[in-house]
Coordinates of N, CA, C and O in Angstrom, one line a residue:
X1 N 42.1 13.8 -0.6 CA 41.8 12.8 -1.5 C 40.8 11.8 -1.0 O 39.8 11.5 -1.7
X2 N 41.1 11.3 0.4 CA 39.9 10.4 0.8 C 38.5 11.3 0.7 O 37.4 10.9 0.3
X3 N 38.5 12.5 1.2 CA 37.1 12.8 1.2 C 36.2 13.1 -0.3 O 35.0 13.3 -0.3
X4 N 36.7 13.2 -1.2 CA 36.9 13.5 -3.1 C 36.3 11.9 -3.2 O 35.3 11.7 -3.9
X5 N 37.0 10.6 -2.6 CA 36.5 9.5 -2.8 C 35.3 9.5 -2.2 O 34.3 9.3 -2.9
X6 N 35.2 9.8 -1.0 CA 34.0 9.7 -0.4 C 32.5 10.2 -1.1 O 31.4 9.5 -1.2
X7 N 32.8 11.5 -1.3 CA 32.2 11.9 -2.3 C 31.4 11.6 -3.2 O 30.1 11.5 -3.1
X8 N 32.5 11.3 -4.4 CA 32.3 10.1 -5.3 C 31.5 9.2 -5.1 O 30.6 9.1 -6.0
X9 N 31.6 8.3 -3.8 CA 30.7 7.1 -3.7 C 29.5 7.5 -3.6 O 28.6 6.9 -4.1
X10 N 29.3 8.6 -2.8 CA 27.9 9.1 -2.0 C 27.2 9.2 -3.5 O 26.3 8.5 -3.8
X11 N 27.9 10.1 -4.4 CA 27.2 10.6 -5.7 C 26.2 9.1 -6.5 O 25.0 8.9 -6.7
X12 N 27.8 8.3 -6.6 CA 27.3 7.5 -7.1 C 26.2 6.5 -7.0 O 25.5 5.9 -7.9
X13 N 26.0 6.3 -5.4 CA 25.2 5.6 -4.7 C 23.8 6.2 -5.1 O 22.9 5.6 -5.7
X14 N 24.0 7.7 -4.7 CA 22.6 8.1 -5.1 C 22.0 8.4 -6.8 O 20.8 8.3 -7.2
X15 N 23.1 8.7 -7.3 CA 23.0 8.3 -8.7 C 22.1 6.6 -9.2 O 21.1 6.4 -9.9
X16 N 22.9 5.9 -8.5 CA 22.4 4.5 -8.6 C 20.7 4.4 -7.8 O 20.0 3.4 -8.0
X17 N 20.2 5.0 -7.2 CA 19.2 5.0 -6.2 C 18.4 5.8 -7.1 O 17.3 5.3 -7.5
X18 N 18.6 6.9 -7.4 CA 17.6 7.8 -8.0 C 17.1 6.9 -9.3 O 16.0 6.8 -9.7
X19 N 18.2 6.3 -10.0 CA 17.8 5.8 -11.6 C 17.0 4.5 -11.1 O 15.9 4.4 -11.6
X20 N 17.4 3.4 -10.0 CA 16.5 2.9 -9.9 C 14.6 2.9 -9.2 O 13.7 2.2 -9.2
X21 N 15.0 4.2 -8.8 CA 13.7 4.7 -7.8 C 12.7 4.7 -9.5 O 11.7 4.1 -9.8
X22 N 13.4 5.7 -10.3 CA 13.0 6.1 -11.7 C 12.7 5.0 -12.3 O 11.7 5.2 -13.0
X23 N 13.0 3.8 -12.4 CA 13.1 2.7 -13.3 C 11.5 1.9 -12.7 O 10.7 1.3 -13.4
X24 N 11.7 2.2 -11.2 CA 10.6 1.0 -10.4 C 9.6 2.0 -11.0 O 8.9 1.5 -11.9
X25 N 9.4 3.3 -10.7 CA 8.2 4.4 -11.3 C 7.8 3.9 -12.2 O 6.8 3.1 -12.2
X26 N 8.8 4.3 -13.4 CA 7.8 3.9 -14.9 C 7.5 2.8 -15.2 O 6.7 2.5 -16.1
X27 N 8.7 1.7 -14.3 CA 8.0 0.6 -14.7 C 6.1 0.4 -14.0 O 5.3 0.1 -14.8
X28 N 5.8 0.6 -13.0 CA 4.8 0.5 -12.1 C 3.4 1.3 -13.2 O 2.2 1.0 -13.1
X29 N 4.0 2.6 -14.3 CA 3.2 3.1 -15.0 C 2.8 2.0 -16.0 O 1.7 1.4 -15.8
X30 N 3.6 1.6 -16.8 CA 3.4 0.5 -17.9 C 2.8 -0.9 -17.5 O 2.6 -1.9 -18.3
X31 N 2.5 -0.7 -16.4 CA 1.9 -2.2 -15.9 C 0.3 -2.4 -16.2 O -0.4 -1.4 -15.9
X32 N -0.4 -3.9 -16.8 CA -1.1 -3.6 -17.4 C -2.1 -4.7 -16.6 O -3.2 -5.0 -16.9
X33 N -1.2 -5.2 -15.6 CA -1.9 -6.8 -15.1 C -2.4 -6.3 -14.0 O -1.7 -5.8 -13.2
X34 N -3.8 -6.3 -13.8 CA -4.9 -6.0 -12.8 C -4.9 -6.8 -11.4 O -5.0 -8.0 -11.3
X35 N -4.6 -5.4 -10.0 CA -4.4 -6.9 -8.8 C -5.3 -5.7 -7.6 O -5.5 -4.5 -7.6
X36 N -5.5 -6.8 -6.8 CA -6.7 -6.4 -5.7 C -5.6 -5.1 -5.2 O -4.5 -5.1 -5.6
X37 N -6.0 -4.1 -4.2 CA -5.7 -3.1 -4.0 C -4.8 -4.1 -2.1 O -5.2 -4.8 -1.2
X38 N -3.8 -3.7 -2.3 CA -2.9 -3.9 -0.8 C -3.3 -3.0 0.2 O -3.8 -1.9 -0.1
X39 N -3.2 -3.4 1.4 CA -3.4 -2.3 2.7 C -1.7 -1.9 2.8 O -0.9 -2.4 2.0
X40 N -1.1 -0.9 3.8 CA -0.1 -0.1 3.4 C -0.2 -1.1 4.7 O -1.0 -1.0 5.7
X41 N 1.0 -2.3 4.5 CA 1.4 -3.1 5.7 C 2.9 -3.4 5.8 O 3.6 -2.7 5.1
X42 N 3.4 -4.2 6.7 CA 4.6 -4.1 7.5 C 5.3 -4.2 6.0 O 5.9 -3.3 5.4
X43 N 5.0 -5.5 5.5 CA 5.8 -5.6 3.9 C 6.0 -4.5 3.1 O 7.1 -4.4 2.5
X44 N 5.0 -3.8 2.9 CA 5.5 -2.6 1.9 C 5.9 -2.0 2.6 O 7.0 -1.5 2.2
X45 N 5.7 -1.5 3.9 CA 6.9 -1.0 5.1 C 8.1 -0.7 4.7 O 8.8 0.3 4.5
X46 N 8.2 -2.4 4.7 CA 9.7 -3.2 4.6 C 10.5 -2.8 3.0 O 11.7 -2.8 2.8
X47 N 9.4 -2.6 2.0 CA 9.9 -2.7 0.8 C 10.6 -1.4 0.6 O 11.7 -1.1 0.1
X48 N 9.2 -0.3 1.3 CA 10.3 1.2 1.2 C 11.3 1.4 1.8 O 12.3 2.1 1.4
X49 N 11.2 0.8 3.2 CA 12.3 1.2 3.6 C 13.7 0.5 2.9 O 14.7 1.2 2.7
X50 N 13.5 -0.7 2.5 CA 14.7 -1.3 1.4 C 15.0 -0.1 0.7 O 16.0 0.6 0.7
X51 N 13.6 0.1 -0.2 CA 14.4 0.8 -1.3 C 14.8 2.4 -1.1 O 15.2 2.6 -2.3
X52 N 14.9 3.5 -0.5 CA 14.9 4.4 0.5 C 15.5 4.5 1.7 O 16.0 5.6 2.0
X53 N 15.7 3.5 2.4 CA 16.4 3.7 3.6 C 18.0 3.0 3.9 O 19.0 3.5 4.4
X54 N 17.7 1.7 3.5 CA 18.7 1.0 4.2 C 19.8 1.2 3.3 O 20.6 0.4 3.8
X55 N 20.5 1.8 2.2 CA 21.9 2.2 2.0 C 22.3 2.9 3.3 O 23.1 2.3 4.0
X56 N 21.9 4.1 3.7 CA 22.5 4.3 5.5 C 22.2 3.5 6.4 O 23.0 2.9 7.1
X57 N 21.1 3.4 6.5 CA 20.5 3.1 7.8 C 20.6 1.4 7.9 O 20.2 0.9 8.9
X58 N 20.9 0.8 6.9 CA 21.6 -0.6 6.8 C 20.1 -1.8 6.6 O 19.1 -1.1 6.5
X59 N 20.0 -2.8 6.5 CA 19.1 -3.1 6.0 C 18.3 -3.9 7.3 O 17.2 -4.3 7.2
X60 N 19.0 -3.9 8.7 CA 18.5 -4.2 9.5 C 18.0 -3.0 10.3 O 17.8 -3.1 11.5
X61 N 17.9 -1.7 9.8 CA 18.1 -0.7 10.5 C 18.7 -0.2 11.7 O 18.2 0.7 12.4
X62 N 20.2 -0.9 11.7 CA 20.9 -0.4 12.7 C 22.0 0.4 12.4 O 22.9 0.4 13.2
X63 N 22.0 1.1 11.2 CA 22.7 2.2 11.0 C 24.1 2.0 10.4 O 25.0 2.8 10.3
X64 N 24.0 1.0 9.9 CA 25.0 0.2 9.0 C 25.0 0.0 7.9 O 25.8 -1.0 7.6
X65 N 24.3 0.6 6.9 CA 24.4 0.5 5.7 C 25.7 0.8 5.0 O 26.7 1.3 5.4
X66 N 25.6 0.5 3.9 CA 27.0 0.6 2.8 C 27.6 1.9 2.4 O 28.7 2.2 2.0
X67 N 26.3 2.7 2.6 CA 27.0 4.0 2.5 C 27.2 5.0 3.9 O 27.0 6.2 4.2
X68 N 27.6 3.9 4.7 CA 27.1 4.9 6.7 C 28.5 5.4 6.3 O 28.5 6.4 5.6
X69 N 29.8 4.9 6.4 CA 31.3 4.8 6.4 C 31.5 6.8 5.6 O 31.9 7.8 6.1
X70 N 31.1 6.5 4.5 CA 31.0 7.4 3.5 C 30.1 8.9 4.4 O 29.8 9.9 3.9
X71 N 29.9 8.5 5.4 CA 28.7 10.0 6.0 C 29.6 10.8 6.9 O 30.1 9.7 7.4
X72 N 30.0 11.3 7.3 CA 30.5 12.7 8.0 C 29.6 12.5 9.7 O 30.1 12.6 10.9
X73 N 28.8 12.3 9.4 CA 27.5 12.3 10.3 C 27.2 10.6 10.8 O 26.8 9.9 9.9
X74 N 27.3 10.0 11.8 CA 26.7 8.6 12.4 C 25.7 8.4 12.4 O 24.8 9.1 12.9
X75 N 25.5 7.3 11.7 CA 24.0 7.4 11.1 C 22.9 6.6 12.0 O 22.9 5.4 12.0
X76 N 22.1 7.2 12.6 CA 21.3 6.6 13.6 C 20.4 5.1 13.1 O 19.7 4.7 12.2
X77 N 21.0 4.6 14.5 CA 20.1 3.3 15.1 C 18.7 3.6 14.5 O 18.3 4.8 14.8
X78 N 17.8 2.8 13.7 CA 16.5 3.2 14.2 C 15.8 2.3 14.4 O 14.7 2.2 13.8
X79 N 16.3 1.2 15.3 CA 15.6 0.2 15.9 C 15.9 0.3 17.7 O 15.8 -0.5 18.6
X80 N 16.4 1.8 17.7 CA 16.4 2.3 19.2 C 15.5 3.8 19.4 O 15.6 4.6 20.4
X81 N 14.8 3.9 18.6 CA 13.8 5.4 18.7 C 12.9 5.5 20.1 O 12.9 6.5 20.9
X82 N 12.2 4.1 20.1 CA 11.3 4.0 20.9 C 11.7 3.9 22.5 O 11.1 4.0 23.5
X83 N 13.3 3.6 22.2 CA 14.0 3.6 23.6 C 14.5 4.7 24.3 O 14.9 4.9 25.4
X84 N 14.6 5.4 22.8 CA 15.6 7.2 23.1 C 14.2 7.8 23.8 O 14.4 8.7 24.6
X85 N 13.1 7.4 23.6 CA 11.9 8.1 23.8 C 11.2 7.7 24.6 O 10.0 7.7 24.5
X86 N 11.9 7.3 25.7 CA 11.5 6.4 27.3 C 10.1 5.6 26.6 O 9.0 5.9 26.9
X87 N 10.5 4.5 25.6 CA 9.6 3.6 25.7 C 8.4 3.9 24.7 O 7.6 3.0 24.6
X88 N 8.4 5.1 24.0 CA 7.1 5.1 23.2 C 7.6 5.6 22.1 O 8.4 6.5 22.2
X89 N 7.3 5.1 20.9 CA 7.4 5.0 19.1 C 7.0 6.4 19.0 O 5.8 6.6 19.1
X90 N 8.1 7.6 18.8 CA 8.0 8.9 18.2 C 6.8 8.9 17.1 O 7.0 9.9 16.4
X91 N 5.9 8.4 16.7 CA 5.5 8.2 15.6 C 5.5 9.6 14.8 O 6.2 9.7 13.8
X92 N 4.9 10.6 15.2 CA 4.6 11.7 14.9 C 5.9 12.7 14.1 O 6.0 13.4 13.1
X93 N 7.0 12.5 15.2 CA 8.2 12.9 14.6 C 8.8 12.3 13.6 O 9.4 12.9 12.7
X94 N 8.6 11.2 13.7 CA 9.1 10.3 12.4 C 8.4 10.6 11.3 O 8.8 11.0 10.2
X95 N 7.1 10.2 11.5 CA 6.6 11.0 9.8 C 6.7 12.7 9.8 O 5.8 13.3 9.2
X96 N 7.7 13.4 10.4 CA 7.8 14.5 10.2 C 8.9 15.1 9.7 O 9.2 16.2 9.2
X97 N 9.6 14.0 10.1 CA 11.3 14.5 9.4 C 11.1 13.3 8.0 O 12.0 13.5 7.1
X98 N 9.8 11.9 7.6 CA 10.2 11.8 6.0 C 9.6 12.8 5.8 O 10.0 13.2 4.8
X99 N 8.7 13.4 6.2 CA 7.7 14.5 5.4 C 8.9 16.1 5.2 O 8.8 17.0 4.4
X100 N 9.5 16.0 5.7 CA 10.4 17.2 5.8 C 9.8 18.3 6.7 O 10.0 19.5 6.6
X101 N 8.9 17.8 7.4 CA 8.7 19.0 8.5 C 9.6 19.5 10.0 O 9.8 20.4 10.8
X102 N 10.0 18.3 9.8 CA 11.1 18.3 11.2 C 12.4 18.0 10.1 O 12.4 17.1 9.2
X103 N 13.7 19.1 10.3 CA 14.9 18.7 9.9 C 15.9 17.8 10.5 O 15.9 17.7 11.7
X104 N 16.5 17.3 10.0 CA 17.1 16.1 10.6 C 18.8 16.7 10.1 O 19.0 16.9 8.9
X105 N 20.2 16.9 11.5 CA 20.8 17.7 10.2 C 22.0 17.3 9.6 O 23.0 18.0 9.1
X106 N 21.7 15.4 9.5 CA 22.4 14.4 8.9 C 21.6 14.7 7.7 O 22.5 14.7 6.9
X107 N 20.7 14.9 7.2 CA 20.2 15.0 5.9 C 20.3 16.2 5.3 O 19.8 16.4 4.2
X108 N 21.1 17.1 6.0 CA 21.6 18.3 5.0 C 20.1 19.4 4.9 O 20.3 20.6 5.1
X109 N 19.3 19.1 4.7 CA 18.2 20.4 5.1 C 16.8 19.8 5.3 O 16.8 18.6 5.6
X110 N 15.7 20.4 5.0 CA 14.2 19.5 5.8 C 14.1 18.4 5.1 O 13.2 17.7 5.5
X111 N 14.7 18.0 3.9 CA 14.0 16.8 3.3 C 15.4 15.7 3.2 O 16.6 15.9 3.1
X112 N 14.5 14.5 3.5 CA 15.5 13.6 3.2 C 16.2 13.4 2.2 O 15.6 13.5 1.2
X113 N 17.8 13.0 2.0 CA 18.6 13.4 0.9 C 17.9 12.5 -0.6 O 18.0 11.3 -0.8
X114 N 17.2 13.5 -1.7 CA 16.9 13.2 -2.6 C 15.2 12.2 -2.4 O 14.4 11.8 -3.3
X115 N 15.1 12.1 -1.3 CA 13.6 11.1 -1.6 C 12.5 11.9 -1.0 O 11.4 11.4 -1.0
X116 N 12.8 13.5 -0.3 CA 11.8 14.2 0.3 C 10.9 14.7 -1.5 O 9.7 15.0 -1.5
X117 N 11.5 14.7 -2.4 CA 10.6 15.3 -3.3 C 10.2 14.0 -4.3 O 9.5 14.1 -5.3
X118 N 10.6 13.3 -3.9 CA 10.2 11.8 -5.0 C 8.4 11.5 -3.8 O 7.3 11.6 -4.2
X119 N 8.8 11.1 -2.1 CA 7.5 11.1 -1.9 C 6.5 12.4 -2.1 O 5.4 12.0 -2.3
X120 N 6.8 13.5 -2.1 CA 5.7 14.3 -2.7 C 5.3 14.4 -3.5 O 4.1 14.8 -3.6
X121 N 6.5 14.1 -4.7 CA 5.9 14.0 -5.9 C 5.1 12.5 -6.4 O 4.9 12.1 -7.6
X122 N 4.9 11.9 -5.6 CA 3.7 10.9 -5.9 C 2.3 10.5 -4.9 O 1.6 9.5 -4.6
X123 N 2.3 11.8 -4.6 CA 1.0 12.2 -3.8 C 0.4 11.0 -3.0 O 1.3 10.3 -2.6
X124 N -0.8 10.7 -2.7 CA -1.4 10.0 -2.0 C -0.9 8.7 -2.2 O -1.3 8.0 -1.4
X125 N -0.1 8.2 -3.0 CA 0.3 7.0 -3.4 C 2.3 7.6 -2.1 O 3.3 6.9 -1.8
X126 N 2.2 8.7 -1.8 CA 3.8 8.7 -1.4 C 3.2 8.9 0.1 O 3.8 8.6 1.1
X127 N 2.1 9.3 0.3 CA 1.4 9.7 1.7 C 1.0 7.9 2.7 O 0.8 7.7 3.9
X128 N 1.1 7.0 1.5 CA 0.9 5.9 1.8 C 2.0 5.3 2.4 O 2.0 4.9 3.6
X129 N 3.3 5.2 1.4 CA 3.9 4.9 1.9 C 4.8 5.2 3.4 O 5.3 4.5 4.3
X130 N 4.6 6.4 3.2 CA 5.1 7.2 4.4 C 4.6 6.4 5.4 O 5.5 5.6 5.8
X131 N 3.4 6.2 6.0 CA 2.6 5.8 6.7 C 3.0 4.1 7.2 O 2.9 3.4 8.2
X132 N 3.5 3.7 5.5 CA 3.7 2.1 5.6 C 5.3 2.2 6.3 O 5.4 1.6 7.4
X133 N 6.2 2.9 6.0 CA 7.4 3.5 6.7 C 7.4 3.1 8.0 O 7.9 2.2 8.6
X134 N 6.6 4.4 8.1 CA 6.2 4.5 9.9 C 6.2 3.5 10.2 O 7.2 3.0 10.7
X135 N 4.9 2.6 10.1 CA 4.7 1.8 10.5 C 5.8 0.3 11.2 O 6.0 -0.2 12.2
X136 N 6.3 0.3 9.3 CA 7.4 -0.8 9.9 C 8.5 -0.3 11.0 O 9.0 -0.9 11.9
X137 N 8.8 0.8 10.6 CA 9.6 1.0 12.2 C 9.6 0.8 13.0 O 10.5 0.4 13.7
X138 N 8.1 0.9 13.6 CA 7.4 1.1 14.6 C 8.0 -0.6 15.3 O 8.7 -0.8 16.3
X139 N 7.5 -1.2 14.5 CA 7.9 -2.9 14.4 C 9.7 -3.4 14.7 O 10.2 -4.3 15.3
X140 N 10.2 -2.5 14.1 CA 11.8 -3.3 14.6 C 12.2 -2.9 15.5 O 13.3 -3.4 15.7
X141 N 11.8 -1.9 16.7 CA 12.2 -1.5 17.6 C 12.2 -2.9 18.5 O 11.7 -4.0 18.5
X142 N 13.4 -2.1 19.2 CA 14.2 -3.5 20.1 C 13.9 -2.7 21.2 O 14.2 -3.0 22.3

C-alpha cells in the first residue's frame, strides 16, 4: 500500500511539473513584449534548476527535495560533486548525464526522468540552458 502511495505522489508530482514545464512553453511562445537577449547566467542557472531539478534534488541542492522520501534511490548531494571529484567540478559528466549521454541509474534510463526530451526538444534554446545548469552547479559547490 505504501509503495502504490508513493507512486501516486511521484506520478502526480510529475504530472504537476510536466503541465507546468508545458504552461511556462506556450506561455514564452505568446509573448509579444520585446527584451535585450540574456547571457545563460548563474540566474537562469538557478531558474532551471528550480524548475527541473529541485523537486529531488531540493531547492538548495542538497538532495532534499519534496519528492527525495518518495525515491527508492538517495538522491544525490549536488553541492558535493566537486568534492567526490578530489576538488574539480565534473563539468563534462554533468552535462552528460542532463544530455542523456552518461546514465545515471536513479533516473531509470539515459535521460533524466521526463526532462531529457523536453531539453532536446527545444534545441539551441535547451543546449542553453543545459550549459546555464552546469554552470550554476558549478557555483553551489561547498
Amino acid at each position: 500500500m505504501r509503495k502504490l502511495g508513493s507512486q501516486i505522489l511521484i506520478c502526480a508530482i510529475m504530472a504537476t511539473l510536466v503541465a507546468f514545464a508545458a504552461t511556462s512553453v506556450y506561455a514564452q511562445t505568446k509573448l509579444t513584449k520585446a527584451e535585450n537577449a540574456k547571457s545563460a547566467n548563474t540566474s537562469k542557472g538557478k531558474d532551471v534548476y528550480r524548475q527541473f531539478c529541485a523537486v529531488c534534488h531540493g531547492p538548495d541542492a542538497k538532495g532534499k527535495g519534496p519528492a527525495a522520501d518518495a525515491l527508492k534511490v538517495k538522491v544525490t548531494d549536488l553541492t558535493q560533486l566537486s568534492r567526490q571529484n578530489n576538488g574539480k567540478f565534473p563539468t563534462l559528466h554533468v552535462k552528460n548525464i542532463l544530455t542523456g549521454v552518461d546514465a545515471v541509474t536513479a533516473h531509470g534510463n539515459v535521460e533524466m526522468p521526463i526532462w531529457g526530451d523536453t531539453f532536446k526538444s527545444i534545441g539551441a534554446s535547451g543546449e542553453m540552458r543545459i550549459d546555464a545548469l552546469v554552470e550554476y552547479l558549478q557555483k553551489v559547490q561547498r
